[in-house]
Coordinates of C-alpha atoms and ligand atoms in Angstrom, one line a residue:
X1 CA -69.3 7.3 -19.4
X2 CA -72.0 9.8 -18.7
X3 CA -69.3 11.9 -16.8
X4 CA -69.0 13.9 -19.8
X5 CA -68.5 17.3 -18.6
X6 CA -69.0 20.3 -21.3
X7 CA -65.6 22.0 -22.2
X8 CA -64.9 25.7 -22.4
X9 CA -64.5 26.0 -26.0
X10 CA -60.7 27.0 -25.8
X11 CA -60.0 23.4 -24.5
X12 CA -61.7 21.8 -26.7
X13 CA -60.6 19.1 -29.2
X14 CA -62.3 17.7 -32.4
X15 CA -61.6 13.6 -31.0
X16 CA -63.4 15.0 -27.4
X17 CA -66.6 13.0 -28.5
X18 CA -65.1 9.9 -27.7
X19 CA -65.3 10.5 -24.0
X20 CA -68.9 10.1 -24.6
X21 CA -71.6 7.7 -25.4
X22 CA -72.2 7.6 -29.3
X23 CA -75.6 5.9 -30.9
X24 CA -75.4 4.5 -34.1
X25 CA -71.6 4.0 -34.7
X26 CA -70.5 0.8 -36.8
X27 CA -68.4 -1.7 -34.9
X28 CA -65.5 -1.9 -37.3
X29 CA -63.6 -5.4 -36.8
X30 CA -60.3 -4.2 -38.0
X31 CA -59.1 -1.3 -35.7
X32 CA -55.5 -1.2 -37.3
X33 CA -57.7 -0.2 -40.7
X34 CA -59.7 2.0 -39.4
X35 CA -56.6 3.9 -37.9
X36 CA -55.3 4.0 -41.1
X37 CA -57.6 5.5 -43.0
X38 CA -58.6 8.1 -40.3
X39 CA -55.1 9.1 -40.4
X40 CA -55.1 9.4 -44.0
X41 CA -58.2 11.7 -43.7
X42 CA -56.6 14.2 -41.3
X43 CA -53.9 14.9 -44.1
X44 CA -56.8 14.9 -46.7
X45 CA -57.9 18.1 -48.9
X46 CA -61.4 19.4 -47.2
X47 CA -64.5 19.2 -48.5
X48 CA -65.8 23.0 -48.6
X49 CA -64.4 26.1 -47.8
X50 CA -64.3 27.5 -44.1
X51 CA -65.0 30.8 -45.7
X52 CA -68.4 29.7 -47.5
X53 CA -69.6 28.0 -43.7
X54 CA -68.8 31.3 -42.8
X55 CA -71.5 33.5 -45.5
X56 CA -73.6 30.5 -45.0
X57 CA -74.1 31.5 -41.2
X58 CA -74.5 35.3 -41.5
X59 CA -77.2 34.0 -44.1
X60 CA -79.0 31.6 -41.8
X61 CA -79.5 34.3 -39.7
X62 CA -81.2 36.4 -41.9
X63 CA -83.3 33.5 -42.6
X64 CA -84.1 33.6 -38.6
X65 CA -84.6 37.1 -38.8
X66 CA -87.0 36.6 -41.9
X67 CA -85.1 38.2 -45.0
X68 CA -84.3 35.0 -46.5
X69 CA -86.3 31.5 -47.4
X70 CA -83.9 28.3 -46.8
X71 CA -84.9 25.5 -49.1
X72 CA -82.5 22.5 -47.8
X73 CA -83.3 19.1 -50.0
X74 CA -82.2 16.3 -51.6
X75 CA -81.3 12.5 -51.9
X76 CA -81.9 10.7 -48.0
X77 CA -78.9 8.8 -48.8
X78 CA -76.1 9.4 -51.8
X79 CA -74.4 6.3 -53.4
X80 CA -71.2 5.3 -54.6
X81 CA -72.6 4.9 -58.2
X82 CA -74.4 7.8 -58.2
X83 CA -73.6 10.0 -61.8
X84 CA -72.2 13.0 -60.0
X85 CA -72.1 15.6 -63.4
X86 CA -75.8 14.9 -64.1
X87 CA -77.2 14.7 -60.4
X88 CA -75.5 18.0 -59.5
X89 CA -77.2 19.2 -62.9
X90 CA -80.4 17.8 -62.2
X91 CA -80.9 19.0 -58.8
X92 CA -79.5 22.9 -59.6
X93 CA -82.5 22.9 -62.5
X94 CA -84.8 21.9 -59.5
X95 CA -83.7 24.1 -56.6
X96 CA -84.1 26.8 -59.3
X97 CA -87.4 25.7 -60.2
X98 CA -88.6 25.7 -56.8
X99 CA -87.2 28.9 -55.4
X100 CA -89.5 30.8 -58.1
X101 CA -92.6 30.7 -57.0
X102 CA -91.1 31.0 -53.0
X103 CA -89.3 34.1 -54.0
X104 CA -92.4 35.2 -56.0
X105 CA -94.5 34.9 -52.9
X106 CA -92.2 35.7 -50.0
X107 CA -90.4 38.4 -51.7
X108 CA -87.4 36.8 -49.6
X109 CA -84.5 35.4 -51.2
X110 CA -84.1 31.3 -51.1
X111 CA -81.1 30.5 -49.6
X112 CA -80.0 27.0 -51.2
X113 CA -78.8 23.8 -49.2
X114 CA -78.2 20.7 -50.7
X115 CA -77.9 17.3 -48.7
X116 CA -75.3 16.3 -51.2
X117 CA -71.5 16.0 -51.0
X118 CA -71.3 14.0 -47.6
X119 CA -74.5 12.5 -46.6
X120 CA -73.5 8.8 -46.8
X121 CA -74.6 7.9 -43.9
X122 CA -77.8 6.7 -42.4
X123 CA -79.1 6.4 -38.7
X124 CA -81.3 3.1 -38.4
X125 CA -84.3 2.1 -35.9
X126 CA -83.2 -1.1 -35.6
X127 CA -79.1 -2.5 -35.7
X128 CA -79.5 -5.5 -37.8
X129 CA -82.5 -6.8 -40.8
X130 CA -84.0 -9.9 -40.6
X131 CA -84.5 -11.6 -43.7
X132 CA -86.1 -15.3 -43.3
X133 CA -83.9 -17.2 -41.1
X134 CA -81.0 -14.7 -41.9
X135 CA -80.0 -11.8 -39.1
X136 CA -77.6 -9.2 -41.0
X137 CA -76.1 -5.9 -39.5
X138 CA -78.7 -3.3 -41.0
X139 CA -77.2 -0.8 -44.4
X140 CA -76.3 2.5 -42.4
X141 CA -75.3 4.3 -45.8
X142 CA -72.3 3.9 -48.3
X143 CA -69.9 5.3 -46.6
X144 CA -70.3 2.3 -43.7
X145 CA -71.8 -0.7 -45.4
X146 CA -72.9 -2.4 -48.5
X147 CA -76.5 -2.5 -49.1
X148 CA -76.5 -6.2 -50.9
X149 CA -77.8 -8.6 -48.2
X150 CA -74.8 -10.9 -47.2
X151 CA -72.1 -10.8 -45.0
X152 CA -69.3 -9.2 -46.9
X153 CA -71.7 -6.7 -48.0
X154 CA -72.9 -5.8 -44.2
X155 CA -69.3 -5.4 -42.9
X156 CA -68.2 -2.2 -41.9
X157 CA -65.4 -1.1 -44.2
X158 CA -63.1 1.7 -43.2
X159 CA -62.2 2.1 -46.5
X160 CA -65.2 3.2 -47.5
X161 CA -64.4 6.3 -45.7
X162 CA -62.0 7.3 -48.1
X163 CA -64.0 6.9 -51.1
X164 CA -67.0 8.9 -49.5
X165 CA -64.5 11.9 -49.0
X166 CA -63.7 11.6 -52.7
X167 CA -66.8 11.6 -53.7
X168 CA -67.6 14.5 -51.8
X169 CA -65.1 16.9 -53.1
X170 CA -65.6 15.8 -56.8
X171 CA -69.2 16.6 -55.9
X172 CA -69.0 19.7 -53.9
X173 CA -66.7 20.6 -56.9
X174 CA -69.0 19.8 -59.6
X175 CA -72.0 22.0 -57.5
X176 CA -69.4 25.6 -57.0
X177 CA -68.9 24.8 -60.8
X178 CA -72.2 24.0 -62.0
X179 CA -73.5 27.8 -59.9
X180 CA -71.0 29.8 -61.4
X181 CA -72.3 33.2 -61.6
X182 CA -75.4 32.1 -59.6
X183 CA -76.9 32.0 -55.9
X184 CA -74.6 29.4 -54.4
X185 CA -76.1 26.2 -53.5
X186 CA -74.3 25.2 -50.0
X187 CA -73.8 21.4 -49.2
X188 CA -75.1 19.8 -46.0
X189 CA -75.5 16.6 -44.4
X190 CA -76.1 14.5 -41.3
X191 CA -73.1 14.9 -38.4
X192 CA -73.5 10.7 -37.8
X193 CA -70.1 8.8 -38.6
X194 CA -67.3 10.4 -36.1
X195 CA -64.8 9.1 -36.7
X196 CA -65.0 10.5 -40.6
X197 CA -65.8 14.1 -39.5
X198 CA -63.3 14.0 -36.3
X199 CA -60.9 13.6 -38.4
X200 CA -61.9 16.1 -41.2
X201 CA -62.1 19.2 -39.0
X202 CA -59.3 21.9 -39.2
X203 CA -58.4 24.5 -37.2
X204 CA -58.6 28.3 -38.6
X205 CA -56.0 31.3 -37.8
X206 CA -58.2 32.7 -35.3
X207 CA -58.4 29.3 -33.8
X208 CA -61.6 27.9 -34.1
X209 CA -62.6 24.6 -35.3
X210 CA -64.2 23.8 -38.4
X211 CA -66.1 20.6 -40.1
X212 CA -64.7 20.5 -43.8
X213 CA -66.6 17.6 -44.7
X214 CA -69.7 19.9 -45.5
X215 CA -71.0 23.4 -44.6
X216 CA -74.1 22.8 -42.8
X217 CA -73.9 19.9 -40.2
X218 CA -77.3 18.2 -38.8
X219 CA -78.0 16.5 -35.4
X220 CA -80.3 14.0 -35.9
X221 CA -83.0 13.0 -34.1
X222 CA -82.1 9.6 -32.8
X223 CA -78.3 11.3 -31.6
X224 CA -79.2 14.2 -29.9
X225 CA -78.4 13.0 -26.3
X226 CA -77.0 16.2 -24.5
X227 CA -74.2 13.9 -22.7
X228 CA -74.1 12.0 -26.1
X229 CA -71.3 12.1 -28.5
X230 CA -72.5 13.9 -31.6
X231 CA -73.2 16.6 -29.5
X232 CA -69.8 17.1 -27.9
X233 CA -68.5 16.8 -31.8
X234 CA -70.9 19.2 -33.2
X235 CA -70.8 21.4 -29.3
X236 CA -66.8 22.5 -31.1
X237 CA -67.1 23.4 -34.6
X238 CA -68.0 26.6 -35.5
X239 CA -70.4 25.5 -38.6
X240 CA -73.9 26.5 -38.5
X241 CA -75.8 23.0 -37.5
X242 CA -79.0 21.9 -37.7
X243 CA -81.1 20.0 -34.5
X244 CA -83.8 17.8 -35.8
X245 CA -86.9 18.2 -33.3
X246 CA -88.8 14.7 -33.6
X247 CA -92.0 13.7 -31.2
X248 CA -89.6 12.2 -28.9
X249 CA -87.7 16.3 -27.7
X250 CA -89.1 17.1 -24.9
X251 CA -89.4 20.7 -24.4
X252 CA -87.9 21.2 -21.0
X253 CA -84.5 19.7 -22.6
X254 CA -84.5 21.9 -25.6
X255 CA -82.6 25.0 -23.8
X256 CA -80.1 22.7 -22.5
X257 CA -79.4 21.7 -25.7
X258 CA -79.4 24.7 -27.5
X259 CA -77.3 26.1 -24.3
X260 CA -74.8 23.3 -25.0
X261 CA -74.6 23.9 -28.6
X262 CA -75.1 27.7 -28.8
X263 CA -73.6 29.4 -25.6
X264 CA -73.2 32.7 -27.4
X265 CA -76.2 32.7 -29.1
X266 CA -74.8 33.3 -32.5
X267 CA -76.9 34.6 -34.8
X268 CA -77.3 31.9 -37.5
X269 CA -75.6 29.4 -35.7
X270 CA -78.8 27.1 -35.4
X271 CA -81.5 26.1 -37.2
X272 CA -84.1 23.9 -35.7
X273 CA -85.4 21.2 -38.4
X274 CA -88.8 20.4 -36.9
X275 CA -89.5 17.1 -38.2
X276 CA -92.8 15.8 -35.7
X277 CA -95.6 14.5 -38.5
X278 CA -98.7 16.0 -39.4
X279 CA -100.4 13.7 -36.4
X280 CA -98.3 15.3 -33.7
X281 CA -97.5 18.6 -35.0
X282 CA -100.3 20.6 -33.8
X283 CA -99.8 19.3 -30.0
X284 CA -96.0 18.9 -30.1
X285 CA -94.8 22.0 -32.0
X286 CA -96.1 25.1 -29.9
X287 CA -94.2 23.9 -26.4
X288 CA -91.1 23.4 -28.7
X289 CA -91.6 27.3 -30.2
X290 CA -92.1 28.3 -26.8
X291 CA -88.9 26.7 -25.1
X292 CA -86.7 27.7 -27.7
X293 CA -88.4 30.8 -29.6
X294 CA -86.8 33.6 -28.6
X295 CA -83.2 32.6 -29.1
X296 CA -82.5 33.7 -32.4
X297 CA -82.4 30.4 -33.7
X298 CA -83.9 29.9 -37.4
X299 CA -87.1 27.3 -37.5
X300 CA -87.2 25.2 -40.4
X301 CA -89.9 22.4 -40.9
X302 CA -88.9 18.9 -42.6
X303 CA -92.3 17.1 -43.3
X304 CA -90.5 14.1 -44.3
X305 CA -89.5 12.3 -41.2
X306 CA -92.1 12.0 -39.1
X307 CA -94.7 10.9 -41.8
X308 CA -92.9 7.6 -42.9
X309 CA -95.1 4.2 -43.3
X310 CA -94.5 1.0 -43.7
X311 CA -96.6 -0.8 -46.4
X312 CA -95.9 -4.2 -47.9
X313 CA -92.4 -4.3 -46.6
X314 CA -91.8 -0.8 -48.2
X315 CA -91.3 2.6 -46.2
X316 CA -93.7 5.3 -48.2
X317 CA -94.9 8.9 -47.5
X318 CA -97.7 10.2 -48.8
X319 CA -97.6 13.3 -49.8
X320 CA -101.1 14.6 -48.2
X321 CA -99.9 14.5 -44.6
X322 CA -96.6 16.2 -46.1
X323 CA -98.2 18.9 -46.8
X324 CA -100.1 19.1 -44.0
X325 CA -97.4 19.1 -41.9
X326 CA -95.8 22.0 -43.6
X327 CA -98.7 23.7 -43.5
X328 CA -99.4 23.3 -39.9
X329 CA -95.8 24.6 -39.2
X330 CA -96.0 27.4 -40.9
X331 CA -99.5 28.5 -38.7
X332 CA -98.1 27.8 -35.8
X333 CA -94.7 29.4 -35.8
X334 CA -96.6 32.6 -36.8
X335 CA -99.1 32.0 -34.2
X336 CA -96.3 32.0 -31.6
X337 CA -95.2 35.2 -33.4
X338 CA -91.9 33.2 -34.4
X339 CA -90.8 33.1 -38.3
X340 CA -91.0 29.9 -40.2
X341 CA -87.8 30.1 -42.0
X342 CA -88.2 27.1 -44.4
X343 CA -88.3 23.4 -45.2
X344 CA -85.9 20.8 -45.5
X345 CA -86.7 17.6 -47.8
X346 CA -86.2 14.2 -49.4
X347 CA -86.2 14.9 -52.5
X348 CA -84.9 13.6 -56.4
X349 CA -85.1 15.6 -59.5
X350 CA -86.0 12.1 -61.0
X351 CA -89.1 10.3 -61.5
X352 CA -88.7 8.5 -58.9
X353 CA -92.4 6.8 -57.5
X354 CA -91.7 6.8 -53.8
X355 CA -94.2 9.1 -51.7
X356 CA -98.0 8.5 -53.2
X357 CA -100.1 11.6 -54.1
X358 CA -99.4 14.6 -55.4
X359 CA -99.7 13.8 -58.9
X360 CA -97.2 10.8 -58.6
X361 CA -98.2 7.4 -58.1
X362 CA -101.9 6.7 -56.7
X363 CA -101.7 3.4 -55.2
X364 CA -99.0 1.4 -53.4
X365 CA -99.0 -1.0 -56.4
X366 CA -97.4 2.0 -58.6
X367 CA -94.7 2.7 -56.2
X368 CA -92.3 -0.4 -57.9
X369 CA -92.1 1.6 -60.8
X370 CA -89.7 4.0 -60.4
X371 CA -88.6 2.6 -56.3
X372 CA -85.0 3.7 -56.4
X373 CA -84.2 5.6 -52.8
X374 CA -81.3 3.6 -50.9
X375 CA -83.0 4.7 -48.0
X376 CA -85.7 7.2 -47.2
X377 CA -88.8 7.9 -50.2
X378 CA -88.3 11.3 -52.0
X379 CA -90.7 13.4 -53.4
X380 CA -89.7 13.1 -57.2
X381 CA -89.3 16.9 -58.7
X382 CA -92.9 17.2 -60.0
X383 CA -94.0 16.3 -56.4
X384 CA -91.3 18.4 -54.9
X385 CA -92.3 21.7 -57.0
X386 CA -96.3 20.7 -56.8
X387 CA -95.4 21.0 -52.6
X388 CA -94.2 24.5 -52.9
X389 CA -96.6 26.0 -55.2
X390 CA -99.5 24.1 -52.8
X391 CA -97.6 25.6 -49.9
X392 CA -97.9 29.0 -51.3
X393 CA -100.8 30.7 -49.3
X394 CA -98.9 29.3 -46.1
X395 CA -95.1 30.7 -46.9
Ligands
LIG1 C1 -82.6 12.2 -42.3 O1 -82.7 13.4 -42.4 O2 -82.2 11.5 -43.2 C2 -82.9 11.6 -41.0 C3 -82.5 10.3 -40.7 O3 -83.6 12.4 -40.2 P1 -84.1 12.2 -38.7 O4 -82.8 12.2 -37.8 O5 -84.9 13.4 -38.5 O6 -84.9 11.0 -38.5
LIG2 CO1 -84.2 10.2 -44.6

């Protein structure tokens, strides 16, 4: 399988992926369905406009060549039940809320990217959860799986697919509604389920392939194999992508896989999402900056993933080593005279008690208060704006 040899662009096809290994699919037991509804999605309305992946590229690069901020946030994992009208509402107010003081100190404009409108699903550590006696395939988001603990529930269901993509345009609807008049927020998620986003790109008049399931695609860090399937999907699409950089990249493979993913070196075409934790970032980061720096590429640091814990059966983040991280990143990009372009978080406009610290919850006992994520802890929005105004002397 690991014959998978790169394709000159011209040649290549959005369904080329499945010549290739790829991590964290679902098994679906009913192939007949799951033909069905990925032929349904090929004739389906898309997501976003090819136009707006477009402006959000020439943007991104501007963000690499330090005249704009990205701020890129929200939920780890949307739900079916989610309220979509007051969501969308909810995190506008915030995104505005935080891009003040970042504007105010950077004198950059904050380009806005939402992880809304398609990021259903989740990558997991481990394939199945363990509950007493009982072994269950593990939740991997909405769009795959239910997250109630029983059989039915843990099925993969094609189906879902469908409802996913609806909930995605009524969302990425809502948002182009709800910013009427303002700075657009773009939508953005993980590039995980292929056969959902296979069958969602579309070819433009000039002939190049698009993802309309979202305008910002991410590689993440447990799928970034360079023979591996997400990156022959994401290799064809003319999006601007993300690359999450965890503890595990080495350096040496990083211009491989920017090579693979970037021939041209189009400005704006990636943005590296350093995500390593505020143990390993001081070691880990510089060799990554200097494999990769000159590129063009835009350097972005997400302090969420690589600073989860487990505590009493719950994943938490405190919100010290956070903002340590951040911090950290920001020094050492401009240490390696490279521009630190932005952050990327988990974050809910709600209440929510999930990360401690921070002028949330204090103790691990508070955390059941408010414990709503279906996946990943978010920095609630007084967390969320208390991390940018702490991160001010940094930006
Ligand atoms: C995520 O962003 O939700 C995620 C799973 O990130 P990573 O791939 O960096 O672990
Ligand atoms: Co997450």
């Amino acid at each position: 399988m690991n014959q998978h040899l790169p394709l000159a662009p011209a040649d290549w096809q959005p369904g080329d992926w499945r010549r290739a290994p790829a991590a964290q699919q679902p098994a679906y037991a009913d192939v007949t369905a799951l033909e069905a509804v990925e032929a349904r999605l090929r004739d389906a309305a898309p997501v976003i406009a090819l136009a707006e992946a477009q402006q959000l590229a020439h943007a991104i690069a501007e963000v690499a060549a330090g005249k704009r901020f990205l701020l890129q946030g929200g939920d780890c994992a949307e739900n079916f039940d989610d309220a979509i009208g007051m969501r969308v509402a909810n995190l506008a107010r915030l995104f505005d809320a935080m891009a003040a003081p970042i504007e105010a100190r950077t004198e950059r404009p904050v380009l806005r990217v939402a992880r809304i409108a398609g990021q259903f699903a989740k990558p997991r550590s481990a394939p199945t959860e363990t509950r007493g006696a009982a072994s269950l395939p593990a939740y991997r988001g909405d769009i795959i799986n239910g997250q109630g603990f029983s059989g039915p529930e843990r099925a993969a269901e094609p189906t879902r697919m469908i409802q996913a993509h609806i909930q995605s345009v009524g969302t990425a609807a809502t948002l182009a509604a709800a910013r009427h008049g303002q700075p657009p927020i773009y939508t953005s998620h993980e590039a995980l389920l292929l056969p959902y986003e296979e069958a969602l790109t579309r070819r433009d008049s000039d002939g190049r392939w698009w993802a309309t399931s979202g305008h910002f695609l991410w590689l993440g860090d447990r799928t970034r194999q360079l023979d591996g399937a997400h990156v022959a999907y994401l290799s064809g699409i003319a999006n601007p992508i993300g690359i999450k950089c965890g503890p595990s990249l080495d350096p040496e493979a990083l211009p491989a896989l920017l090579d693979r993913l970037d021939p041209g070196r189009t400005p704006g075409r990636i943005t590296l999402i350093v995500r390593l934790g505020a143990d390993e970032v001081e070691a880990k980061l510089p060799p990554l900056l200097a494999a990769a720096g000159n590129r063009g590429a835009a350097w972005i640091v997400d302090p969420m993933h690589g600073n989860t814990e487990k505590v009493e059966g719950r994943k938490l983040r405190r919100y010290d080593r956070i903002l340590a991280e951040a911090r950290a990143f920001f020094r050492l990009a401009r240490e390696a005279g490279i521009v630190p372009g932005g952050v990327h978080l988990e974050m809910s406009p709600d209440a929510v008690t999930e990360c401690l610290g921070g002028g949330g919850p204090e103790g691990v006992a508070d955390l059941g208060r408010a414990y709503r994520t279906a996946c990943d802890p978010r920095l609630n929005g007084d967390q969320a704006l208390q991390l940018v105004t702490d991160l001010e002397s940094s930006l």
